[in-house]
CSV table of C-alpha atoms and ligand atoms in Angstrom, one decimal:
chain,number,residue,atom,x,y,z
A,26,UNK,CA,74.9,8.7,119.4
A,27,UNK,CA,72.8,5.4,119.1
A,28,UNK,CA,69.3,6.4,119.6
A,29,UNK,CA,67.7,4.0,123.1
A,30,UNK,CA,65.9,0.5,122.8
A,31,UNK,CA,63.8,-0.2,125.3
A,32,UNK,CA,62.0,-3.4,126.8
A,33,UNK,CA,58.3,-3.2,127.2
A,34,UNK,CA,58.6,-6.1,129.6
A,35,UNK,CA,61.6,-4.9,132.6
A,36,UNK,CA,61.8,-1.8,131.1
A,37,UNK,CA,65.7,-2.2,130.7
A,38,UNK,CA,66.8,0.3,128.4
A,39,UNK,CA,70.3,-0.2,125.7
A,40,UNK,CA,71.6,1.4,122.9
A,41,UNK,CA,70.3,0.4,119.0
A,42,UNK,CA,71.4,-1.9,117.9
A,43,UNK,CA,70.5,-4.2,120.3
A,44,UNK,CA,67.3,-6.3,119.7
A,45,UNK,CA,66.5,-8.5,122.6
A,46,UNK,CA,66.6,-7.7,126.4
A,47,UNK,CA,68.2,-9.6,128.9
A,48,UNK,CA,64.6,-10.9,129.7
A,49,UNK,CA,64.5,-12.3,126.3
A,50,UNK,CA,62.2,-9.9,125.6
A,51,UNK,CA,62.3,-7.8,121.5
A,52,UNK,CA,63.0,-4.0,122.4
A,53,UNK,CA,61.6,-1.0,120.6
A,54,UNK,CA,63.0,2.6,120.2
A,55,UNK,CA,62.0,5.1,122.6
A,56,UNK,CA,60.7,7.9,121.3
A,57,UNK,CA,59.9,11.1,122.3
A,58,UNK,CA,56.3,11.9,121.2
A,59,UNK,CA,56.0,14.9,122.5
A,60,UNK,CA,58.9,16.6,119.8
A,61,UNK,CA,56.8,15.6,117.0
A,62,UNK,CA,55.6,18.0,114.4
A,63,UNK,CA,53.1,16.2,112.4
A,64,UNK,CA,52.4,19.4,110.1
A,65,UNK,CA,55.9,19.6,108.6
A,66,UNK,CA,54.6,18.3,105.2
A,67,UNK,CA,56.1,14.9,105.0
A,68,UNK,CA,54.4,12.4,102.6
A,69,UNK,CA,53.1,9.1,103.6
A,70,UNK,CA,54.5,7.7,107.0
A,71,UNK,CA,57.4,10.4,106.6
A,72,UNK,CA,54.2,13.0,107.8
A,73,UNK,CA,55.8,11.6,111.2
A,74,UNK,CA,59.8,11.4,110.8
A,75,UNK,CA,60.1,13.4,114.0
A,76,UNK,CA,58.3,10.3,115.8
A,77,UNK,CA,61.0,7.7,114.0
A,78,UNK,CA,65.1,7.2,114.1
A,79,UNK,CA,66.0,8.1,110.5
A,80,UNK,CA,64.8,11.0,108.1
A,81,UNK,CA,62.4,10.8,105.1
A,82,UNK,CA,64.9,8.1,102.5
A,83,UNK,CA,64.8,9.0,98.6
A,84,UNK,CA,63.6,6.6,96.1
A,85,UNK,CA,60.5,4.1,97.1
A,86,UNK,CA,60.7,4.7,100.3
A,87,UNK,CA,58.5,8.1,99.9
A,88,UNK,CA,55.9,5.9,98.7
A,89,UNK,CA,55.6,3.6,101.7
A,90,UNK,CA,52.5,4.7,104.4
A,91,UNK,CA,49.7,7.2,103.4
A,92,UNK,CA,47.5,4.6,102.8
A,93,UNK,CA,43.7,4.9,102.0
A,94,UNK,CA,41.1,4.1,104.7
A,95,UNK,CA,38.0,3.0,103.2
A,96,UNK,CA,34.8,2.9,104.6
A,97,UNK,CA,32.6,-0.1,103.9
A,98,UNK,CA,29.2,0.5,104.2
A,99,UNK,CA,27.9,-0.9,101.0
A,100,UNK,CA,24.0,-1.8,100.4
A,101,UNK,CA,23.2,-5.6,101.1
A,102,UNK,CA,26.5,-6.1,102.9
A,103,UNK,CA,26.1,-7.1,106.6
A,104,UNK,CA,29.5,-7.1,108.3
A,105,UNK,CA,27.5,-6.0,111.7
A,106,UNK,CA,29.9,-2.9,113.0
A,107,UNK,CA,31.1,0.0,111.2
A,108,UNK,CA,33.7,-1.2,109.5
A,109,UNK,CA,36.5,0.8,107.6
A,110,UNK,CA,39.4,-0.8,105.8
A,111,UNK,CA,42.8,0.8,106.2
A,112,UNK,CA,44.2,-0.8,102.6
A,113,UNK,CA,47.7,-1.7,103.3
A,114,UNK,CA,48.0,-3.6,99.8
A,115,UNK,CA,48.3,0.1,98.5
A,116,UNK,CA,51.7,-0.5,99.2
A,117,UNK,CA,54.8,-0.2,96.6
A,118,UNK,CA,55.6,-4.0,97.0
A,119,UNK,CA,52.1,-4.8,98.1
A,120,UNK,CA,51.9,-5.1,102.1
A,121,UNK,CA,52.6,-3.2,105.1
A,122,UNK,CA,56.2,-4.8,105.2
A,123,UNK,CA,57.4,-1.1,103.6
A,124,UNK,CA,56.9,0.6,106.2
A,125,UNK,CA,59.5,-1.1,108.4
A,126,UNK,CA,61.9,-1.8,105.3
A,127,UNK,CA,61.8,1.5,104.4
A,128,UNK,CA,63.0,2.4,107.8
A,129,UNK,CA,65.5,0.2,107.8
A,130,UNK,CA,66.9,0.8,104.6
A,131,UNK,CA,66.8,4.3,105.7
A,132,UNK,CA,69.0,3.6,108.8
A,133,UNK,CA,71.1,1.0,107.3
A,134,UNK,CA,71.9,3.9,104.4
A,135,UNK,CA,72.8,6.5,106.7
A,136,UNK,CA,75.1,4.3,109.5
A,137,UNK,CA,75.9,0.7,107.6
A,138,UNK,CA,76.2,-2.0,108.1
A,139,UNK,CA,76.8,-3.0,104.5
A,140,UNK,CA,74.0,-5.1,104.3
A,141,UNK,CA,70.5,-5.6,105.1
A,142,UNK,CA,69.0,-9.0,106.0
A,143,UNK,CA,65.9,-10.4,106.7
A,144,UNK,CA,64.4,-14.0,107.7
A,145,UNK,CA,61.1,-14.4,105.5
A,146,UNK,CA,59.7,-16.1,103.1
A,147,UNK,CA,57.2,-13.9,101.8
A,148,UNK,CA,56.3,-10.1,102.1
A,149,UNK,CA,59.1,-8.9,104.5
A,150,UNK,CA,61.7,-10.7,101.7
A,151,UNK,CA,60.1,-8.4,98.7
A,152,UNK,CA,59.7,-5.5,100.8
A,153,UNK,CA,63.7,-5.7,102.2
A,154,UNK,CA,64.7,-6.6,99.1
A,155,UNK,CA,63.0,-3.8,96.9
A,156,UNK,CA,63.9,-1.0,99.6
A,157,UNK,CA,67.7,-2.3,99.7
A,158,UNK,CA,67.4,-2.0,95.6
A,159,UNK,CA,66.3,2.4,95.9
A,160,UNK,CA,68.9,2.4,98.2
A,161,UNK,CA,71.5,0.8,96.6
A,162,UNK,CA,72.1,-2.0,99.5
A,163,UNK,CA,73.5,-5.0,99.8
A,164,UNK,CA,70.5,-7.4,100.7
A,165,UNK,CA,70.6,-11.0,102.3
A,166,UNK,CA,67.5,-12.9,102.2
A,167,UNK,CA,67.2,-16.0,104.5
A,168,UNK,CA,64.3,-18.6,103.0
A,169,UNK,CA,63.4,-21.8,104.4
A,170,UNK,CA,64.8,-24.6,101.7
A,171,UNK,CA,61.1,-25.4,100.7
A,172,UNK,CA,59.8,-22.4,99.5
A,173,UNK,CA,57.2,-22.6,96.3
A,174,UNK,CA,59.4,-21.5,93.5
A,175,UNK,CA,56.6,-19.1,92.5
A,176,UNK,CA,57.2,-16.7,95.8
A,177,UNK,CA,60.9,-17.4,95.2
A,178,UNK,CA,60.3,-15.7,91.7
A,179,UNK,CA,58.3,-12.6,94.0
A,180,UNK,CA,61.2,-12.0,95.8
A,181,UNK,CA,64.1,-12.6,93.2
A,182,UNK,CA,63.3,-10.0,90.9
A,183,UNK,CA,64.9,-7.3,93.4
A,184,UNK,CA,68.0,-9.2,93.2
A,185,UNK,CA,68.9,-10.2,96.9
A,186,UNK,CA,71.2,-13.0,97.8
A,187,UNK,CA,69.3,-15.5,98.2
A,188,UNK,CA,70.1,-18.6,100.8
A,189,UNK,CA,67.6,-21.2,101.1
A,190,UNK,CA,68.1,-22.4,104.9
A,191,UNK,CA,67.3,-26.3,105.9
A,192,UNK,CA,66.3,-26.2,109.8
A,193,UNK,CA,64.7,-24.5,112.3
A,194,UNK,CA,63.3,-21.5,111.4
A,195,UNK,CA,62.1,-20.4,114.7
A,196,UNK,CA,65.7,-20.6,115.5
A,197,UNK,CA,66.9,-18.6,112.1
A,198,UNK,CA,65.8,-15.6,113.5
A,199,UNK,CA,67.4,-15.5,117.0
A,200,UNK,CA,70.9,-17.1,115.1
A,201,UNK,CA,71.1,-14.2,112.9
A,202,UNK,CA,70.4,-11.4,115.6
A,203,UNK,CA,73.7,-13.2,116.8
A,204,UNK,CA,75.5,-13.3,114.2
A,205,UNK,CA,74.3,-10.3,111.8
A,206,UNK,CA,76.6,-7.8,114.0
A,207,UNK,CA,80.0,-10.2,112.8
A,208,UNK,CA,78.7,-10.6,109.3
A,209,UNK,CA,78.2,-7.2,108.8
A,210,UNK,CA,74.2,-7.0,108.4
A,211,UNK,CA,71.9,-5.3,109.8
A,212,UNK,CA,69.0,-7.9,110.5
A,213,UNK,CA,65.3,-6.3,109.8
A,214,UNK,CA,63.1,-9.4,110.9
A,215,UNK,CA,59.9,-9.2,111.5
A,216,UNK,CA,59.6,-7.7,115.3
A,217,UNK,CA,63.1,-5.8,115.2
A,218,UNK,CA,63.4,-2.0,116.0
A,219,UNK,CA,63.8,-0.6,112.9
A,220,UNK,CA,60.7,-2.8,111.5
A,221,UNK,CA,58.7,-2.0,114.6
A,222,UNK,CA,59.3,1.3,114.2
A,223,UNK,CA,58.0,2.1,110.4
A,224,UNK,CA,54.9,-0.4,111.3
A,225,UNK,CA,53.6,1.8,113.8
A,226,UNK,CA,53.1,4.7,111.4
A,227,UNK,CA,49.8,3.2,110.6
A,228,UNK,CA,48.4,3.5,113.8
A,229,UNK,CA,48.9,7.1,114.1
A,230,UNK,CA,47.4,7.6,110.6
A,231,UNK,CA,44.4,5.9,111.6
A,232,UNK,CA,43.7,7.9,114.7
A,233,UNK,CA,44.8,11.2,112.5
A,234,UNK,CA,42.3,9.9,110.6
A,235,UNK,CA,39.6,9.5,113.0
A,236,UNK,CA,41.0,12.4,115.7
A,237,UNK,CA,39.0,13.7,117.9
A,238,UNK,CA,37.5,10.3,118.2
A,239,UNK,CA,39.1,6.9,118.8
A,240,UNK,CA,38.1,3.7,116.7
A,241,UNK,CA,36.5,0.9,118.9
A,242,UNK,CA,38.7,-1.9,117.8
A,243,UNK,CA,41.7,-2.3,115.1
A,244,UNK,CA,41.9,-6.2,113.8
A,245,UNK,CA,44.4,-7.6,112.1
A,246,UNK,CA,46.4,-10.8,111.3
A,247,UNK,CA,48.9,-11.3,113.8
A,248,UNK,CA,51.8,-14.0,112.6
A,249,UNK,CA,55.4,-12.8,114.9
A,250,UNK,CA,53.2,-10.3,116.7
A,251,UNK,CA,55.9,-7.5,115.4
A,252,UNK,CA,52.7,-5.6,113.5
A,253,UNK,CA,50.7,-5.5,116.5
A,254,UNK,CA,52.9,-5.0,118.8
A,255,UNK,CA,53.9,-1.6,116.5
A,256,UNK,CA,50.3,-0.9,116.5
A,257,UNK,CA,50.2,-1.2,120.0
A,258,UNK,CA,53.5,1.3,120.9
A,259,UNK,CA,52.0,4.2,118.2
A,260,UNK,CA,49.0,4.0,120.0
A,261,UNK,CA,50.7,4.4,123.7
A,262,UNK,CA,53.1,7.1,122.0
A,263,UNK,CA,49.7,9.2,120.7
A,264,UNK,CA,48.1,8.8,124.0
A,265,UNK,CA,51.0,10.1,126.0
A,266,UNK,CA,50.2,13.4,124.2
A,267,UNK,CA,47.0,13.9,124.3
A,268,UNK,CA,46.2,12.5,120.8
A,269,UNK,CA,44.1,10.1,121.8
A,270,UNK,CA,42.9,9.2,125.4
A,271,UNK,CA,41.6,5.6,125.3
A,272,UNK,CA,43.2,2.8,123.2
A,273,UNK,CA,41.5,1.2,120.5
A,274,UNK,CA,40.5,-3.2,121.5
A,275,UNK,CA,43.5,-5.0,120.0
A,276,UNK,CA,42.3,-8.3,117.9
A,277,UNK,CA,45.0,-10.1,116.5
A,278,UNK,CA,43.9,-13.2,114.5
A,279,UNK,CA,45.7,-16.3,113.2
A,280,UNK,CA,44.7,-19.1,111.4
A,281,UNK,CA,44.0,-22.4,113.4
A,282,UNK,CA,46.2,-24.3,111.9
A,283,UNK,CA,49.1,-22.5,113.4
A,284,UNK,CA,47.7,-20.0,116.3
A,285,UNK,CA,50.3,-20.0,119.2
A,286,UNK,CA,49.4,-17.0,120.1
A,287,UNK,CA,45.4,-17.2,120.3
A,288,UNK,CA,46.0,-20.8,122.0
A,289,UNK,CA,48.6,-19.0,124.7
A,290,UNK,CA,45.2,-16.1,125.1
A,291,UNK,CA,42.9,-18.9,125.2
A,292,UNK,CA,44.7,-20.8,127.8
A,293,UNK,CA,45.1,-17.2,129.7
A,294,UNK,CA,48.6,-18.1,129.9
A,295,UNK,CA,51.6,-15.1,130.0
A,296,UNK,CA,53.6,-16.9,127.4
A,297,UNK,CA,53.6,-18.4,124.1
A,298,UNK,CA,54.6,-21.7,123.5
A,299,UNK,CA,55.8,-22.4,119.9
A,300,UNK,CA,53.5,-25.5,118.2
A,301,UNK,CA,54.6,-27.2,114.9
A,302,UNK,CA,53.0,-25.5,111.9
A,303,UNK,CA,49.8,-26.8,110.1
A,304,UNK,CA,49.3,-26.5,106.9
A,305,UNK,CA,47.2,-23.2,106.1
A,306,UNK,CA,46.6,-21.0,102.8
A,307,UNK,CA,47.1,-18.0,105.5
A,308,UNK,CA,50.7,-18.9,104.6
A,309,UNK,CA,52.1,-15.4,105.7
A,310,UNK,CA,51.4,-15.6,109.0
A,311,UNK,CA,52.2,-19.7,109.8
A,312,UNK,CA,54.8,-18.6,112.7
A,313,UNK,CA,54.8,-21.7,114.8
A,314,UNK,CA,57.5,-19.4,117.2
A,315,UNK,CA,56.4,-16.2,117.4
A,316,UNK,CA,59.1,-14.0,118.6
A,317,UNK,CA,56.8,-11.2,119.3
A,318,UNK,CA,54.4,-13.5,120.8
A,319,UNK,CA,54.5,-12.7,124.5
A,320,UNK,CA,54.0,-8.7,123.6
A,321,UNK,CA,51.3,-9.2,120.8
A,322,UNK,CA,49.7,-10.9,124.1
A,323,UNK,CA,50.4,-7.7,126.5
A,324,UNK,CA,48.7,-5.4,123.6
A,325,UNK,CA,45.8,-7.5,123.3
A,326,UNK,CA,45.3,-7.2,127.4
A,327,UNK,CA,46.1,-4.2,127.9
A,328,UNK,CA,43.7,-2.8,125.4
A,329,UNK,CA,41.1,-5.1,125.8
A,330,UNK,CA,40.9,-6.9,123.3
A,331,UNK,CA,41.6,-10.9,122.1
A,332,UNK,CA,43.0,-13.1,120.0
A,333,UNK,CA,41.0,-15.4,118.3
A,334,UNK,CA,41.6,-18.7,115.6
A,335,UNK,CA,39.7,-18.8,112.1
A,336,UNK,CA,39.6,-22.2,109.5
A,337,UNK,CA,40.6,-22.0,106.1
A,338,UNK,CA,36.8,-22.4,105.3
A,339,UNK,CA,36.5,-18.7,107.0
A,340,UNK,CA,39.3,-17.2,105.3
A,341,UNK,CA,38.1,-18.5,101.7
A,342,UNK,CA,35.0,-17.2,102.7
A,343,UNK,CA,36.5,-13.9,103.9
A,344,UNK,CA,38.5,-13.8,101.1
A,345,UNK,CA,35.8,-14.1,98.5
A,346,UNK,CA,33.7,-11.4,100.7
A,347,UNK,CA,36.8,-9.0,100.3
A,348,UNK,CA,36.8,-9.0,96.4
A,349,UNK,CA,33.7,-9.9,95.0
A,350,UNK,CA,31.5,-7.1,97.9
A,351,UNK,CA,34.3,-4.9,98.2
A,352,UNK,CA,36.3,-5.2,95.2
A,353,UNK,CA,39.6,-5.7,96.9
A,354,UNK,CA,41.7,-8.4,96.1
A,355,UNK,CA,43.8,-9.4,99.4
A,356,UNK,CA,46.0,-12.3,100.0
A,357,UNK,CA,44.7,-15.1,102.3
A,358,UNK,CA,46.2,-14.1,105.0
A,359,UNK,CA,45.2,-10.8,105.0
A,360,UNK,CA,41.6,-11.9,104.6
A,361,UNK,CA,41.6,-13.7,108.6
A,362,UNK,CA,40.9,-10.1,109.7
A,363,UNK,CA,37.7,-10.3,108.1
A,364,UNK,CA,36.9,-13.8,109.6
A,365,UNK,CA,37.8,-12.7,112.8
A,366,UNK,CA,35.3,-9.8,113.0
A,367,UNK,CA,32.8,-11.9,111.5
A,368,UNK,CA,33.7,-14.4,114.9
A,369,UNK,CA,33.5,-11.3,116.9
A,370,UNK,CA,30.4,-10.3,115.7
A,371,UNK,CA,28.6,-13.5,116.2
A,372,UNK,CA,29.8,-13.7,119.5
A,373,UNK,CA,28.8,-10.0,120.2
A,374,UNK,CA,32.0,-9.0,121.2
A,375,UNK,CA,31.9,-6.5,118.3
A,376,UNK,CA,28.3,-5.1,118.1
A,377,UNK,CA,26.6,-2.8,115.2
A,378,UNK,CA,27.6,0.7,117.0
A,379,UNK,CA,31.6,-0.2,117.2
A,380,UNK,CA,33.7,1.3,114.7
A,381,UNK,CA,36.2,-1.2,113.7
A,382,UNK,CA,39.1,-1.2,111.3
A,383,UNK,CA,40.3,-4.1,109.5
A,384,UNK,CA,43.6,-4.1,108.9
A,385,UNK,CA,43.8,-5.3,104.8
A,386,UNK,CA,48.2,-6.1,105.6
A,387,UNK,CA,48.9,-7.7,101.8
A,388,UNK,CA,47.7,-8.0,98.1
A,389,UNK,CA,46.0,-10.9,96.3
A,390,UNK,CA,47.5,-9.7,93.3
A,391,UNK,CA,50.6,-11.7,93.9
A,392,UNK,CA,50.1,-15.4,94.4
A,393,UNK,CA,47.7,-17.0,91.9
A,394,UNK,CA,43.9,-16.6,93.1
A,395,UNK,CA,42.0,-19.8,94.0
A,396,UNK,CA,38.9,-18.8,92.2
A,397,UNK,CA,36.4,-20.6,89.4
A,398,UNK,CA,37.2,-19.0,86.3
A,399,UNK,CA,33.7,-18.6,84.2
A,400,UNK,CA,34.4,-17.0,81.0
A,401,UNK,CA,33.3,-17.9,77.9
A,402,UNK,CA,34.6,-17.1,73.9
A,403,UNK,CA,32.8,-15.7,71.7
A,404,UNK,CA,33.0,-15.0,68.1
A,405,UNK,CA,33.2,-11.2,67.7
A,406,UNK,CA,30.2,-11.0,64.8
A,407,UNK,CA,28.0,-12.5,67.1
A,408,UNK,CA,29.1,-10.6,69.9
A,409,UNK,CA,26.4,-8.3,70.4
A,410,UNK,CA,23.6,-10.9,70.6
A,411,UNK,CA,25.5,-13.0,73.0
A,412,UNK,CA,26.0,-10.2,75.2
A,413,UNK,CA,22.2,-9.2,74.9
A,414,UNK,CA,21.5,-12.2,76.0
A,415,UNK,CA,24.1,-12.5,79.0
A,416,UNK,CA,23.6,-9.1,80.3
A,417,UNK,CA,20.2,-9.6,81.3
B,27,LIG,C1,53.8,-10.2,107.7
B,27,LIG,C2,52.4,-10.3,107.5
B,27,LIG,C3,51.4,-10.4,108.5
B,27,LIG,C4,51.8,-10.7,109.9
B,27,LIG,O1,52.6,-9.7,110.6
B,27,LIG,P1,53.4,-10.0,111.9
B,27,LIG,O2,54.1,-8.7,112.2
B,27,LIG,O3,54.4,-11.1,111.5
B,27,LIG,O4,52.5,-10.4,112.9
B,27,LIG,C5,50.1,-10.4,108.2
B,27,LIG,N1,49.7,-10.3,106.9
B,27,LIG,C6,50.5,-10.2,105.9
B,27,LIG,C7,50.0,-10.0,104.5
B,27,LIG,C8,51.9,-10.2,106.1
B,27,LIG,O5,52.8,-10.1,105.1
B,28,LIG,ZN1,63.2,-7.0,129.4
């Protein structure tokens, strides 16, 4: 029997695999949290299979969740809370993305379609792509027509069909929810059931991980609001056991040259108008048309928290913070987070006794880093001297 989507919004309830309510609305699974048996030695995410719609997968899949959470609390380094990073970068393909792909390779294995899809051009393409490769899927990845040749390369090295796609974008992701069914794929974009589902494993390791307390405040980067919106229905499923009692402050943050959803906050509006996309080097989470915007903004208020905008200048900044302070190397995007607490700290909305986690969602280790290179050559008989004199 198809397991029950549900709308956070009317509360309208279907069958999977519907995506969308009536209301217009994304759906996520209903769960019951209450079954779960989070000592039944799963690895990774898979320590909570009872809480998700398929079983533990074989092949990458294992791998995806279980990620370290790193306190940072280095000499010298001010970042005025207690700050932990939950490093998502840990990841087989480098981002959170496997969480949800590996769920929805998972389902997609065990009831078809033949294929997986997804509408990205970035993470969720490699993640879909790699998962649909350990589980010997067909895979359809949707890019828009101008995508750098370089992430191109990321993503074609699991093999996917590829379609570059001239157009709206925006629209790209409600088209194929309509036609995926027809076509025979199963669509995983960014905010969809099966997606939602694996990303909200990381909120229940973090509160494992901090049970019988409750971190202040989880930040992250928040581009189609599927992430936090995942966050926001683990957190709601611990709470109705007992896990936890009070939710953790939700900050989402974007980059200001494409921040629908912190302009919709801002302007304490209910819904989130799409804008037309700056140019930003936070280019994974540039959603002009958020399709999880209008729930990312129900998290952020129900928990109490915000969404806020950061420049490029903060993200560089961030960014260089991230790996030269704490030796991790994350993508652009990933470094907002950091540039949002440092906002939130300034304006003392985070103070020095909150416990916060920052969520670090993707690698540096794929794009080419925008740094100074300083290096110089040296002969290897004089080697020793010039070293003397350089390590001084
Ligand atoms: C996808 C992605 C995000 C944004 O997640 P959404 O669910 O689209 O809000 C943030 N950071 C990185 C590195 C990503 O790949
Ligand atoms: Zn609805």
């Amino acid at each position: 029997m198809a397991p029950d989507v549900s709308c956070y919004a009317c509360g309208r309830t279907y069958a999977f695999p519907r995506k969308r309510c009536a209301c217009g609305e994304p759906l996520w699974f209903d769960t019951d949290p209450s079954a779960a048996d989070r000592s039944n030695g799963g690895r990774g995410m898979w320590t909570y299979v009872d809480l998700l719609p398929v079983g533990e997968p074989r092949g990458i899949g294992v791998a995806a969740g279980g990620t370290p959470l790193i306190r940072v609390d280095r000499p010298g380094l001010d970042v005025g809370c207690r700050l932990y990073v939950k490093d998502e970068t840990e990841h087989p393909t480098g981002a959170f993305k496997d969480r949800g792909s590996a769920v929805g390779a998972a389902w997609v294995a065990d009831h078809g379609p033949e294929w997986i899809g997804t509408v990205s051009h970035g993470n969720m393409a490699m993640s879909t792509a790699a998962h649909a490769a350990a589980a010997d899927l067909g895979c359809v990845v949707l890019v828009p027509a101008d995508i750098p040749a370089e992430r191109l390369a990321h993503i074609a090295q699991f093999d996917p069909t590829i379609v570059r796609v001239e157009g709206s974008y925006g629209q790209l992701y409600y088209d194929t929810l309509a036609f995926g069914p027809d076509l025979g794929v199963e669509f995983v974009n960014s905010d969809t059931p099966l997606r939602g589902a694996g990303h909200k494993t990381v909120a229940f390791e973090i509160c494992d991980a901090f049970a019988p307390d409750v971190p202040d405040a989880i930040v992250l980067p928040t581009s189609s609001g599927g992430h936090a919106s995942a966050i926001w229905k683990g957190l709601r499923e611990f709470r109705s056991v007992g896990v936890i009692d009070t939710l953790p402050r939700l900050y989402l943050v974007q980059a200001s040259a494409c921040d629908p959803i912190a302009t919709a906050y801002r302007d304490d509006a209910r819904v989130v108008d799409a804008t037309t996309a700056g140019e930003t080097i936070a280019y994974s989470i540039a959603n002009p048309d958020p399709p999880s915007g209008n729930r990312a903004l129900a998290a952020v208020r129900e928990t109490g928290g915000a969404v806020l905008s950061v420049t490029d200048d903060d993200i560089r900044a961030a960014k260089t913070t991230l790996s030269t302070e704490v030796g991790l190397s994350v993508e652009p995007a990933s470094a907002t987070a950091l540039a949002g607490i440092r906002r939130l700290v300034d304006s003392e909305t985070i103070t020095a006794d909150d416990t916060v986690v920052m969520i670090a969602t993707g690698t540096g280790f794929k794009g080419r880093p925008d740094v100074h290179i300083d290096a110089e050559a040296v002969q290897l008989d004089t080697l020793e001297d010039r070293l003397a004199t350089v390590l001084t």
